[in-house]
Coordinates of C-alpha atoms and ligand atoms in Angstrom, one line a residue:
X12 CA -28.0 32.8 -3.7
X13 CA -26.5 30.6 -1.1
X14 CA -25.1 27.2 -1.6
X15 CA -28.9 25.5 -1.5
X16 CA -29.9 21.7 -2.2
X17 CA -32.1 22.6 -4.3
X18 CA -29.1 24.1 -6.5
X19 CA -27.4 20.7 -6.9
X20 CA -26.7 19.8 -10.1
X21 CA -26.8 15.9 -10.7
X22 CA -30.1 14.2 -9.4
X23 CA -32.4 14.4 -6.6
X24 CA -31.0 15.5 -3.2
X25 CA -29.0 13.0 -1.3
X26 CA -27.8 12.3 2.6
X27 CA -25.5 15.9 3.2
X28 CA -22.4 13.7 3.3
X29 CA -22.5 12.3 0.0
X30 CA -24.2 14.9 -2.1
X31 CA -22.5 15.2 -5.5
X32 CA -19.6 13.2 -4.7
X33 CA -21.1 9.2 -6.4
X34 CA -21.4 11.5 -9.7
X35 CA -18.0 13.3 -9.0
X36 CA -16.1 9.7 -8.3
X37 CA -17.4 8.3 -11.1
X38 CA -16.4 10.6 -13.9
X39 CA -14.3 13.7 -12.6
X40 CA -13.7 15.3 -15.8
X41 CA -16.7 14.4 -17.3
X42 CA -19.1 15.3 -14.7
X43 CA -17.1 19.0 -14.2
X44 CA -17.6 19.4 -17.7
X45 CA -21.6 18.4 -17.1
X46 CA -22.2 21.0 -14.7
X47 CA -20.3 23.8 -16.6
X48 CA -22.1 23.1 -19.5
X49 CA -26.0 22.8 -17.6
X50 CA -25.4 25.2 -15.2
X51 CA -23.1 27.9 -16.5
X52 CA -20.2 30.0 -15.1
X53 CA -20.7 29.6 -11.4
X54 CA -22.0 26.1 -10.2
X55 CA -22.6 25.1 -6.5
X56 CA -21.4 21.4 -5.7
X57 CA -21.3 19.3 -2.3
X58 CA -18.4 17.0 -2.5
X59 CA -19.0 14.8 0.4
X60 CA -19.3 17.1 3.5
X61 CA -17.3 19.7 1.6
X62 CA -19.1 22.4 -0.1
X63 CA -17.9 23.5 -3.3
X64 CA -18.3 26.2 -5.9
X65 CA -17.2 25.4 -9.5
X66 CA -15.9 28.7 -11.0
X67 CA -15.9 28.6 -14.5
X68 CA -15.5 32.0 -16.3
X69 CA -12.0 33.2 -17.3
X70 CA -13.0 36.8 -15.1
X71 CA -14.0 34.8 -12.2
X72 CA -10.6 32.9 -12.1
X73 CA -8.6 36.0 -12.3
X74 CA -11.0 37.0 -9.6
X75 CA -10.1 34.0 -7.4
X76 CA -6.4 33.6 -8.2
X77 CA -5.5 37.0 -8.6
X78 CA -7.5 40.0 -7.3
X79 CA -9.1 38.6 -4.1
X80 CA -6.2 36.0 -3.6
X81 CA -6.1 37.2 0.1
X82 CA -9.8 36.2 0.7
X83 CA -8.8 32.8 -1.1
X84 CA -6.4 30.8 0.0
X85 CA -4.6 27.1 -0.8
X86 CA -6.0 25.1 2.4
X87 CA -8.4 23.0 1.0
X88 CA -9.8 20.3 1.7
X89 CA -7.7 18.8 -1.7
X90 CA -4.8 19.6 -0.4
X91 CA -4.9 18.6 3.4
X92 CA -5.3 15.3 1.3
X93 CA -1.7 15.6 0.4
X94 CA -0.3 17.5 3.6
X95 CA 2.2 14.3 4.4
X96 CA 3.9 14.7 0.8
X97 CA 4.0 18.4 0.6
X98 CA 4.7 19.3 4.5
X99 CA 4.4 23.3 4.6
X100 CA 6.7 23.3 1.4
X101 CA 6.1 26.4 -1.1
X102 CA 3.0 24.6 -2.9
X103 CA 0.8 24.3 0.5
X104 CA 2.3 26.9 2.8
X105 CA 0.3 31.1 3.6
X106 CA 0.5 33.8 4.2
X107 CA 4.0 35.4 5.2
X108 CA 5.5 31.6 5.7
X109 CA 5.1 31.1 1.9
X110 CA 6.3 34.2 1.0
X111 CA 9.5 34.1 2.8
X112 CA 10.4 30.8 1.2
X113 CA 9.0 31.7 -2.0
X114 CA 11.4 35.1 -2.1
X115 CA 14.2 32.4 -0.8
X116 CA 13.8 30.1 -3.4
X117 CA 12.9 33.2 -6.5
X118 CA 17.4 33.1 -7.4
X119 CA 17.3 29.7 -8.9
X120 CA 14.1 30.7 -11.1
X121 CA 15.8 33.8 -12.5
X122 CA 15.8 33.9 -16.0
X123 CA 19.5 33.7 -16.3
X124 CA 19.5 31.1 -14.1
X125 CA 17.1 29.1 -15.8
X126 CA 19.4 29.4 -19.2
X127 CA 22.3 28.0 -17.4
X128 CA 20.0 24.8 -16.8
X129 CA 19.4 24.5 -20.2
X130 CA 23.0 22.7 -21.5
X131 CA 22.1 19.9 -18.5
X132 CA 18.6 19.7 -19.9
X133 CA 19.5 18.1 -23.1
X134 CA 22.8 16.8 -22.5
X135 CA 20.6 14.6 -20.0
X136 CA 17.8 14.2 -23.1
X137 CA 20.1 13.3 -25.6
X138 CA 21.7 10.1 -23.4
X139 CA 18.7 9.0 -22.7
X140 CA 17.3 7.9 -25.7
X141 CA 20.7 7.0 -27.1
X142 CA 19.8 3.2 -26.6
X143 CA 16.7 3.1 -28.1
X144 CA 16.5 1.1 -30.8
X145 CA 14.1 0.6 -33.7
X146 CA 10.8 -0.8 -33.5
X147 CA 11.6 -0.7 -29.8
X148 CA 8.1 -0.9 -27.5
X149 CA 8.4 1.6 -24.8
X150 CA 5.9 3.6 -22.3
X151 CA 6.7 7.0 -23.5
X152 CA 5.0 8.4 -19.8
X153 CA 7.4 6.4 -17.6
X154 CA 10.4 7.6 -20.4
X155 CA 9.7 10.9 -19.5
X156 CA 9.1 10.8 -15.7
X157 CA 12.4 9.5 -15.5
X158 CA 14.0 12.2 -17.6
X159 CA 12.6 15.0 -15.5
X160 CA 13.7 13.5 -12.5
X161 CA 17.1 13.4 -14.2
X162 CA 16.7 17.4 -15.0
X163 CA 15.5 18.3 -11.8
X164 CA 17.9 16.4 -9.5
X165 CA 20.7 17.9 -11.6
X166 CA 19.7 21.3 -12.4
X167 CA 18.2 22.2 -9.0
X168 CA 20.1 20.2 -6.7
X169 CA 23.1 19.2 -8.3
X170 CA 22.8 15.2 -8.0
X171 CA 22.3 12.2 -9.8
X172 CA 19.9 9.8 -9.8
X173 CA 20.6 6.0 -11.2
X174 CA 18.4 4.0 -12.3
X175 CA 16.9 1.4 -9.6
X176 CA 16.4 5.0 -7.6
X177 CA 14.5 6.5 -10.7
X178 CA 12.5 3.3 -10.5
X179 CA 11.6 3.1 -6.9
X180 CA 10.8 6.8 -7.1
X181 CA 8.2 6.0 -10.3
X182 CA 6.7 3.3 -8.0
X183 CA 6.7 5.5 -4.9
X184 CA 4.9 8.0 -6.8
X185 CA 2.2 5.6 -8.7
X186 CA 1.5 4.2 -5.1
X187 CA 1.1 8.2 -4.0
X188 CA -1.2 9.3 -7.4
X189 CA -3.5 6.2 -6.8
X190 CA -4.1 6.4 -3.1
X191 CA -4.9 10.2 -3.3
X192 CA -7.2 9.8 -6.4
X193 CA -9.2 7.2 -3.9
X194 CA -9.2 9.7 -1.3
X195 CA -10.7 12.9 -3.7
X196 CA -13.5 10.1 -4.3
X197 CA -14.8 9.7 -0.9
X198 CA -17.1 11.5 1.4
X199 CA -14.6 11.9 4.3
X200 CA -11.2 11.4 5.3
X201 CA -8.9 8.4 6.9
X202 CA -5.8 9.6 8.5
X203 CA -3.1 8.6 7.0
X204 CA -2.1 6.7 10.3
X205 CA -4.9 4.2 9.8
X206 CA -3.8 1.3 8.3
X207 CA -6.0 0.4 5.4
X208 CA -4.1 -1.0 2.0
X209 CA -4.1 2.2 0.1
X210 CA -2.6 4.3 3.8
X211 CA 0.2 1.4 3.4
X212 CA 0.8 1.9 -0.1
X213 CA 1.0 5.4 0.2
X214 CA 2.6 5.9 3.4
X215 CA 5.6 3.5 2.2
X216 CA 5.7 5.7 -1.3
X217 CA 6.2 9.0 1.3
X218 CA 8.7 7.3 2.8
X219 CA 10.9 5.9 -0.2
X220 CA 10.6 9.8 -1.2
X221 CA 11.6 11.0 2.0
X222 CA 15.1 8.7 1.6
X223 CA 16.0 9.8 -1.8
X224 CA 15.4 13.5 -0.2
X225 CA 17.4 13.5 3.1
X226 CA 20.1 11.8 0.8
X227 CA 20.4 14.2 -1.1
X228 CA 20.5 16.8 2.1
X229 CA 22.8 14.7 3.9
X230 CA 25.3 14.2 1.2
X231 CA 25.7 18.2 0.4
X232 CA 25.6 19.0 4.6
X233 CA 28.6 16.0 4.6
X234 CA 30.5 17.4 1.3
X235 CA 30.3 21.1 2.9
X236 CA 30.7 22.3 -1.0
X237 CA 29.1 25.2 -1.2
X238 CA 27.4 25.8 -4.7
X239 CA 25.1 28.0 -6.0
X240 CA 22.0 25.8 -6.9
X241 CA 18.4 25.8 -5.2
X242 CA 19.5 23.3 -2.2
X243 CA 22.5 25.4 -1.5
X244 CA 20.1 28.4 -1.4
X245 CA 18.1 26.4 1.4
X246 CA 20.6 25.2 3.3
X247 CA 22.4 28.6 3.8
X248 CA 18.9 30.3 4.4
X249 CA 18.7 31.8 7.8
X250 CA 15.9 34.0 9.5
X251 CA 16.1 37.1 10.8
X252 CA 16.8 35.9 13.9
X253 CA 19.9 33.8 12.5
X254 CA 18.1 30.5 12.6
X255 CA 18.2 28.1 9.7
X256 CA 15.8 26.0 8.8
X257 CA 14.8 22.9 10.3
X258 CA 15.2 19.5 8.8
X259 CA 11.4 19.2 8.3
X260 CA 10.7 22.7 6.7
X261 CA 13.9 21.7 4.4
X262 CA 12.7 18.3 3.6
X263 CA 9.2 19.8 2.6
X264 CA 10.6 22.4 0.6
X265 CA 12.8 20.0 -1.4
X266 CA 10.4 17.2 -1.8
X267 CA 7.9 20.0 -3.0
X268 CA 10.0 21.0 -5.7
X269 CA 11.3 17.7 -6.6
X270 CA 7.4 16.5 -7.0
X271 CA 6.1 19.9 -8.9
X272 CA 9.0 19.9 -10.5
X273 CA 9.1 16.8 -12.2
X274 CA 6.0 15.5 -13.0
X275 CA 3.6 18.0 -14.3
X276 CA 6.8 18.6 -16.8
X277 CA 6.9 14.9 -17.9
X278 CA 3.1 14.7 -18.5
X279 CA 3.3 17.9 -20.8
X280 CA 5.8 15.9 -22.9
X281 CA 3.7 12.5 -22.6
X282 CA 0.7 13.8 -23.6
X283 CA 2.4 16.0 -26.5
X284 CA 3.9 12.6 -27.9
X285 CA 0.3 11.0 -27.5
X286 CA -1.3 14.2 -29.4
X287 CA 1.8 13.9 -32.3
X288 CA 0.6 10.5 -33.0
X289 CA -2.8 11.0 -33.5
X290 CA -2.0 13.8 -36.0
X291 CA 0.6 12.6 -38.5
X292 CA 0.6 15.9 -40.1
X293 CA 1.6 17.8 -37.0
X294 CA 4.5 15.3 -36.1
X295 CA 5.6 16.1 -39.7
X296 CA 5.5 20.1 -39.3
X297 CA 7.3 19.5 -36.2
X298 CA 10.0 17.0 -37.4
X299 CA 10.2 19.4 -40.5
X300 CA 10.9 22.4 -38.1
X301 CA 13.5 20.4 -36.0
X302 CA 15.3 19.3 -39.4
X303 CA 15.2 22.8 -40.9
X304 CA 16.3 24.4 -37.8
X305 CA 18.9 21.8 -35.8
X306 CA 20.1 20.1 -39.3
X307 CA 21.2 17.0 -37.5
X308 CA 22.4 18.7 -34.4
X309 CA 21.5 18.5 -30.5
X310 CA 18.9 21.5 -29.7
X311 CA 20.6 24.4 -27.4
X312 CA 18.8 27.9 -25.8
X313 CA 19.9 30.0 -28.7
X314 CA 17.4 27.3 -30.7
X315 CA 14.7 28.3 -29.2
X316 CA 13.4 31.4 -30.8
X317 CA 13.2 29.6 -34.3
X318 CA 11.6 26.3 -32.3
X319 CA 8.2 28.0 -32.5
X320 CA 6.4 25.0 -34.0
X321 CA 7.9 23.1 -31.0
X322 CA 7.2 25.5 -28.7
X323 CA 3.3 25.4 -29.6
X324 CA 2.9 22.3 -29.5
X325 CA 4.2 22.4 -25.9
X326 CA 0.9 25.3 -25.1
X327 CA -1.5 23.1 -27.7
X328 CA -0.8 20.0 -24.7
X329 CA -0.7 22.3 -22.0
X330 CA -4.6 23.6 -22.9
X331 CA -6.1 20.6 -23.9
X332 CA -4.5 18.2 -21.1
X333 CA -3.2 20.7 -18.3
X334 CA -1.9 18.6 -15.9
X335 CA -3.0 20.5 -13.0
X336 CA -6.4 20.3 -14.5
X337 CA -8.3 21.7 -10.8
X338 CA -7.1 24.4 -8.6
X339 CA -8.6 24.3 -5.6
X340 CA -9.3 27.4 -3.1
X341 CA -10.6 28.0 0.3
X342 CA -12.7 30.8 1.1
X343 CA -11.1 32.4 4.5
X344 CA -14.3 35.2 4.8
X345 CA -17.9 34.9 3.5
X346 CA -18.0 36.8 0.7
X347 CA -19.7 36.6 -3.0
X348 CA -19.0 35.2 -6.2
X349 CA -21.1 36.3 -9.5
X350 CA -24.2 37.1 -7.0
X351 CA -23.4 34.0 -5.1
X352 CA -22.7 34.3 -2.0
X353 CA -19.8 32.1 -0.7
X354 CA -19.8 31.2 3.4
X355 CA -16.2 31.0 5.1
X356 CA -15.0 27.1 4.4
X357 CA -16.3 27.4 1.0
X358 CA -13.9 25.4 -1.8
X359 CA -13.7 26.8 -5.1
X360 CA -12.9 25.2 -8.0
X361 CA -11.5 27.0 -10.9
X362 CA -10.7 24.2 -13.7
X363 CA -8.2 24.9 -16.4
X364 CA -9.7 21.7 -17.9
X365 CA -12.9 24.1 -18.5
X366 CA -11.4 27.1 -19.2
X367 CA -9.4 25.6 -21.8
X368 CA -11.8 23.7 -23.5
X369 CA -14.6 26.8 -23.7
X370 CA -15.7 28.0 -27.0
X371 CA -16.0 31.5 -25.9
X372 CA -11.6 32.0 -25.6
X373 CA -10.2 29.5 -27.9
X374 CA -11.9 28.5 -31.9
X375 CA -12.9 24.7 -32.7
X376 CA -11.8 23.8 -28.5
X377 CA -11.4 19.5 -28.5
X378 CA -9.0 20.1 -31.8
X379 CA -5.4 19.2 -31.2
X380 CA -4.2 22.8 -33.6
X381 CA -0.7 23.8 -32.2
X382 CA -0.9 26.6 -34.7
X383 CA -3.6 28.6 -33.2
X384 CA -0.3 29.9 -30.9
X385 CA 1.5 31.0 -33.6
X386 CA 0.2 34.1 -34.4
X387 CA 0.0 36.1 -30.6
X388 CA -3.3 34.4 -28.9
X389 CA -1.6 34.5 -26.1
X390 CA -1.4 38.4 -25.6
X391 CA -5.4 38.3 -26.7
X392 CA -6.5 36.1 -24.4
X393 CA -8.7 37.2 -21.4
X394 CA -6.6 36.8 -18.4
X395 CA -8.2 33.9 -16.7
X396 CA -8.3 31.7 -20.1
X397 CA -5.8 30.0 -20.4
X398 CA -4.0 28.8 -17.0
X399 CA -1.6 25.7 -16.7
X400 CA 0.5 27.5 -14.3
X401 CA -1.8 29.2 -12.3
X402 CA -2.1 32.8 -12.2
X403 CA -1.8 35.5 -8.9
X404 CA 0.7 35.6 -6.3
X405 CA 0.7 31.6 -6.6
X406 CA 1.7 31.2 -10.4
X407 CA 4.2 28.5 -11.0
X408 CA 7.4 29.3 -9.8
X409 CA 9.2 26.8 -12.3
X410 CA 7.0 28.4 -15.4
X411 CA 10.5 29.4 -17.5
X412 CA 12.1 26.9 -16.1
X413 CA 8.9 24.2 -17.2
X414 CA 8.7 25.9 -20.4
X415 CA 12.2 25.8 -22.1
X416 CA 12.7 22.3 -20.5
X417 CA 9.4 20.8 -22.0
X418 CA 10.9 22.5 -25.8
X419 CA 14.1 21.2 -25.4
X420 CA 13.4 17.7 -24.1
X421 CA 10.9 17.6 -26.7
X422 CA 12.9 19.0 -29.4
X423 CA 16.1 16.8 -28.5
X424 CA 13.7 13.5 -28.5
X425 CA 11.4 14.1 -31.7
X426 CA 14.8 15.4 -33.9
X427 CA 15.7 11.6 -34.2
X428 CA 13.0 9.3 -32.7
X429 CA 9.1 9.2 -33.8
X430 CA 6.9 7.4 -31.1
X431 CA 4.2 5.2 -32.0
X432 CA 0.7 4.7 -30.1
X433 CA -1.2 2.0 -31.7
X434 CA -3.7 3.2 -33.9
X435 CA -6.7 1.6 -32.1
X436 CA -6.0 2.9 -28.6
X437 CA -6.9 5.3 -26.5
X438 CA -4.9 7.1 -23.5
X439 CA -7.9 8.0 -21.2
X440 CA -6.7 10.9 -18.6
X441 CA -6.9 9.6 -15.2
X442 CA -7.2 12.7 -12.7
X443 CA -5.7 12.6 -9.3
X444 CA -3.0 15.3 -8.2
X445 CA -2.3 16.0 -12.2
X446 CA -4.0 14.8 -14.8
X447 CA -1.9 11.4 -15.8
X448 CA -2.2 9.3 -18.6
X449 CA -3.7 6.1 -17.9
X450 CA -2.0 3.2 -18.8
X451 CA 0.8 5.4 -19.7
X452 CA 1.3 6.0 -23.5
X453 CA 2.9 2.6 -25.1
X454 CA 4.7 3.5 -28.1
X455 CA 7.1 1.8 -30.8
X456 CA 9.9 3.9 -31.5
X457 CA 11.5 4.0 -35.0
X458 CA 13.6 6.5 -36.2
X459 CA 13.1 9.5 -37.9
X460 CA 13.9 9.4 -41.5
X461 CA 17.5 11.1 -42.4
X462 CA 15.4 14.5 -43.9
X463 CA 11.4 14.7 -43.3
X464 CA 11.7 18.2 -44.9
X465 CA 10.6 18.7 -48.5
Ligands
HEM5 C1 4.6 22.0 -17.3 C2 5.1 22.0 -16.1 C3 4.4 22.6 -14.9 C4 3.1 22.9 -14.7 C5 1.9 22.6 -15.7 C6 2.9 23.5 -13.4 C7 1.7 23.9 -12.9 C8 1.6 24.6 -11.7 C9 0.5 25.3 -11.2 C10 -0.9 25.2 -11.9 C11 0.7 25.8 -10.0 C12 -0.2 26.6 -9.2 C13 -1.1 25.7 -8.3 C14 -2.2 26.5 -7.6 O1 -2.4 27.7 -7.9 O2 -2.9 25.9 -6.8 C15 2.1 25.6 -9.7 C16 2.8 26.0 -8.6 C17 4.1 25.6 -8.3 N1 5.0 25.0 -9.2 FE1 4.6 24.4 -11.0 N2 4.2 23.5 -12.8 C18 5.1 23.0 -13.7 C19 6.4 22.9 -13.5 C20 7.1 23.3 -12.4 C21 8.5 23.2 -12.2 C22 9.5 22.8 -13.2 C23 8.8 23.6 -10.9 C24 10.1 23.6 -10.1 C25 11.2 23.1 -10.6 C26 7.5 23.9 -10.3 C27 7.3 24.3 -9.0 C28 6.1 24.8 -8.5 C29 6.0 25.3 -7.1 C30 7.1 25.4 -6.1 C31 4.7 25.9 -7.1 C32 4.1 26.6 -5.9 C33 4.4 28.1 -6.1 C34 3.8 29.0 -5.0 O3 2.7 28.7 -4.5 O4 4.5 29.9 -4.6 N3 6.5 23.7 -11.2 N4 2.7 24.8 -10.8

């Protein structure tokens, strides 16, 4: 089977450059989950002038990711959508490039490593809602956005960030998220250079980026201290030849980590506190855990092993709302998928959105039920199934480090605070580059009675 009009799934044929994309723009989530549902595992799209093929079995993923990675790779067309933010940093580079840098940066992810992070993690956790006060109204989103910057600036490159910085790097970044979900909606592509409102927007977000970055660069190159964390790593890095690496390739590498880094963590920990208060009884377990486990005292990494509650709820959010909710592939050869065949240029779509929402790998799917992790699914699930990070070569370098920071941030804030949504609203998930809450999630904060166990 070839990618044929007569395969589309939404509607009559239309004009080649527009094809799916009116039903895609409209509803990204909903019209994935559409086509998955009327047309099965493998479901050929036309997103503008791109043609697509929505993969949505958990074999089929693993095939994509993981076993014929080399025939796959990251260059698509979603991502040269994002090629001024990411430069050739270790999320958008190839072939031996990326796997230079990604052995370079592989020290700072170690598990040891990651432990020693874990002290900063909640020191940083624990002052930040120390003001909070009861019956406070706060946006629980932009709370935690500016937490992980905290983390990551610390723990990976050994700075601090104060607050009007924090600020314009949340408005840098909302100007980023809304420009690039514009751009996924349209049937071709403005360079960035062209000055249209959104290009503005997002060129002047890039830029306010790019300052906090080389800041950062130029006030370790000016201290000469040498230290051991991931920017020291960078800066020393040489290549075979003895050269280091340039400014650019430093500046793409950093920003790259400082963006994947942050934000996919913060949404795992917004949309946790969204899912806690629409199920009183599972903010309860987990404020029952954190009482019988902590008694009154700051979380640390010898917690976690008894934090298991916490630490499922942290998967439960990651299924249901995984904030890289599309990963996107290029096909580099013709080849075939599932008895489709797949011409050279071909995207493919594998959604963790899907896959984690499919009745055939996890029970009762839309239900928020952190303790369906309790008891080992994750060793029986097919590989494939369950994917927030990725899988092959490509998985998520910061997957400890995202993990133990997302329990411990969550542990540290839920011990003493409970946060709020109003009963009658709704957080709808807006998708662009992650999967963000829109709106944010406004919450009242009151604190958590002195003992919640029984
Ligand atoms: C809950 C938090 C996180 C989630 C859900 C997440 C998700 C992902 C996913 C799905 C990928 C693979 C993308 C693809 O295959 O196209 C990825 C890659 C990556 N992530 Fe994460 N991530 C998280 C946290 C982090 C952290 C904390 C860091 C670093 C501090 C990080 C750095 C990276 C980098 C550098 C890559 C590219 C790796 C490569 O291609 O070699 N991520 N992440």
């Amino acid at each position: 089977m070839t990618l044929a009009a007569s395969t589309w799934p939404a509607g009559p044929p239309r004009h080649p450059l527009v094809g799916n994309l009116p039903e895609f723009a409209r509803d990204v989530l909903g019209f994935l989950s559409e086509c998955a549902g009327r047309y099965g595992d493998v479901v050929p799209l036309k997103l503008g002038a791109w043609p697509v093929l929505l993969v949505n079995r958990a074999d089929l993923a693993e095939q994509v990711l993981a076993v014929r990675y080399r025939s796959f790779h990251k260059h698509s067309f979603f991502f040269r959508h994002v090629a001024a933010i990411f430069g050739n940093g270790l999320l958008t580079s190839e072939g031996d490039f990326w796997l230079r840098q990604r052995r370079l940066a592989q020290p700072a992810f170690h598990r040891d490593r990651v432990a020693g992070y874990a002290e900063a993690m909640v020191d940083l956790a624990e002052r930040h809602c120390e003001p909070w006060q009861e019956g406070e109204r706060r946006d629980a989103h932009r709370d935690m956005m500016a937490l992980t910057l905290h983390v990551v600036v610390r723990t990976l490159f050994g700075g601090d960030v104060d607050e009007r910085v924090a600020g314009e790097v949340g408005r840098a970044f909302d100007a980023i998220v809304e420009e690039i979900a514009h751009r996924f909606r349209r049937p071709f592509r403005i360079p960035d250079a062209v000055p249209t409102p959104g290009n503005l927007r997002y060129n002047r977000g890039v830029r306010s980026l790019d300052r906090l970055v080389f800041a950062l660069i130029a006030e370790r190159r000016r201290s000469g201290e040498e230290r051991s964390d991931l920017l020291s790593l960078l800066l020393r890095a040489r290549d075979e030849d003895g050269t280091r690496m340039t400014d650019r390739q430093l500046r793409d590498e950093v920003v790259t980590l400082f963006l994947a880094g942050h934000e996919t963590t913060a949404l795992t920990l917004s949309w946790s506190f969204y899912l806690l208060s629409r199920h009183p009884e599972k903010l309860l377990a987990l404020e029952r855990e954190l009482a019988d486990v902590l008694a009154g005292r700051p979380p640390s990494i010898a917690d976690l092993p008894q934090l298991r509650y916490t630490e499922a709820i942290v998967h439960e959010s990651l299924r249901l709302f995984p904030p890289a909710y599309v990963l996107g592939r290029e096909a580099i050869e013709a080849g075939e998928i599932d008895g489709f065949s797949v011409p050279a240029g071909t995207t493919v779509f594998v959604a963790p959105w899907l896959l984690h929402r499919d009745p055939r790998y996890f029970d009762a799917p839309g239900e928020f039920r952190p303790e369906r992790w309790l008891d080992g699914l994750q060793g029986r699930l097919p590989r494939g199934a369950y994917l927030p990070f990725g899988g092959g070569p490509r998985l998520c370098i910061g997957q400890s480090f995202a993990l133990m920071e997302a329990s411990l941030l969550l542990a540290s804030v839920a011990r003493r605070f409970r946060l709020s949504l109003d009963p009658d609203l709704t957080v709808k998930p807006f998708p662009s580059i992650t999967l963000r809450p829109w709106g944010g999630v406004p919450v009242t904060v009151t604190r958590v009675p002195a003992r919640t166990a029984v």
